[in-house]
Amino acid sequence: MNTPKRKPQRTCLGCRELKNKDELIRIVRSPEGEVSVDLTGKKNGRGAYLCRQASCLQKAVKSRALGRALKTEIPAETLAHLTEELSRG
């Protein structure tokens, strides 16, 4: 009996919906403290997940959920870069 393999699920910080991990974008804080978008999902560091919508990023920033999840303050230039990456990816 082959049971179908379950896909890992994560919660979006913006809309708080549970979705498959491959539907979300991972934002990672590296051990050096740099915040970036992890398109591969394999970068080393503390990760947080967002839907592929700019509105979810805005909600996560406004509620400070992204900063809490990554355990760091997120500079304005990094937020601008994240918004740009989300619009591309």
C-alpha positions as semicolon CSV with decimal commas, in nm:
position;residue;x (nm);y (nm);z (nm)
1;M;0,000;0,000;0,000
2;N;0,157;0,319;-0,120
3;T;0,030;0,622;0,062
4;P;0,079;0,957;-0,108
5;K;0,370;1,156;0,032
6;R;0,253;1,456;0,232
7;K;0,393;1,794;0,138
8;P;0,527;2,013;0,418
9;Q;0,297;2,299;0,514
10;R;0,386;2,644;0,644
11;T;0,188;2,950;0,757
12;C;0,210;3,279;0,569
13;L;0,301;3,562;0,808
14;G;0,076;3,808;0,625
15;C;-0,256;3,632;0,570
16;R;-0,194;3,357;0,832
17;E;-0,313;3,085;0,589
18;L;-0,164;2,737;0,596
19;K;-0,028;2,648;0,251
20;N;0,209;2,403;0,091
21;K;0,571;2,505;0,140
22;D;0,635;2,523;-0,236
23;E;0,358;2,784;-0,279
24;L;0,530;3,027;-0,039
25;I;0,847;3,235;-0,053
26;R;1,104;3,193;0,224
27;I;1,261;3,502;0,377
28;V;1,580;3,413;0,562
29;R;1,806;3,582;0,816
30;S;2,158;3,449;0,772
31;P;2,384;3,381;1,073
32;E;2,560;3,709;0,983
33;G;2,228;3,896;1,021
34;E;2,155;3,964;0,653
35;V;1,787;3,938;0,550
36;S;1,719;3,809;0,198
37;V;1,476;3,614;-0,018
38;D;1,556;3,243;-0,037
39;L;1,419;3,117;-0,368
40;T;1,578;2,771;-0,324
41;G;1,448;2,717;0,029
42;K;1,786;2,579;0,134
43;K;1,985;2,880;0,255
44;N;2,132;2,855;0,601
45;G;1,959;3,065;0,865
46;R;1,628;3,144;1,032
47;G;1,337;3,144;0,790
48;A;0,988;3,288;0,762
49;Y;0,730;3,228;0,490
50;L;0,513;3,465;0,287
51;C;0,265;3,429;0,002
52;R;0,380;3,554;-0,336
53;Q;0,182;3,877;-0,292
54;A;0,310;4,219;-0,191
55;S;0,000;4,264;0,029
56;C;0,110;3,977;0,253
57;L;0,454;4,136;0,293
58;Q;0,291;4,468;0,387
59;K;0,065;4,298;0,645
60;A;0,361;4,110;0,794
61;V;0,566;4,429;0,822
62;K;0,278;4,637;0,962
63;S;0,202;4,380;1,233
64;R;0,577;4,334;1,293
65;A;0,531;3,959;1,240
66;L;0,824;3,940;0,997
67;G;1,067;4,104;1,240
68;R;0,950;3,880;1,525
69;A;0,977;3,565;1,315
70;L;1,330;3,651;1,205
71;K;1,421;3,789;1,549
72;T;1,569;4,106;1,401
73;E;1,480;4,460;1,299
74;I;1,435;4,489;0,925
75;P;1,586;4,804;0,766
76;A;1,381;5,007;0,517
77;E;1,620;4,938;0,227
78;T;1,588;4,565;0,291
79;L;1,208;4,593;0,285
80;A;1,226;4,776;-0,049
81;H;1,449;4,500;-0,185
82;L;1,211;4,230;-0,057
83;T;0,915;4,404;-0,223
84;E;1,109;4,415;-0,550
85;E;1,199;4,044;-0,522
86;L;0,837;3,949;-0,451
87;S;0,716;4,140;-0,756
88;R;0,971;3,954;-0,971
89;G;0,937;3,608;-0,821
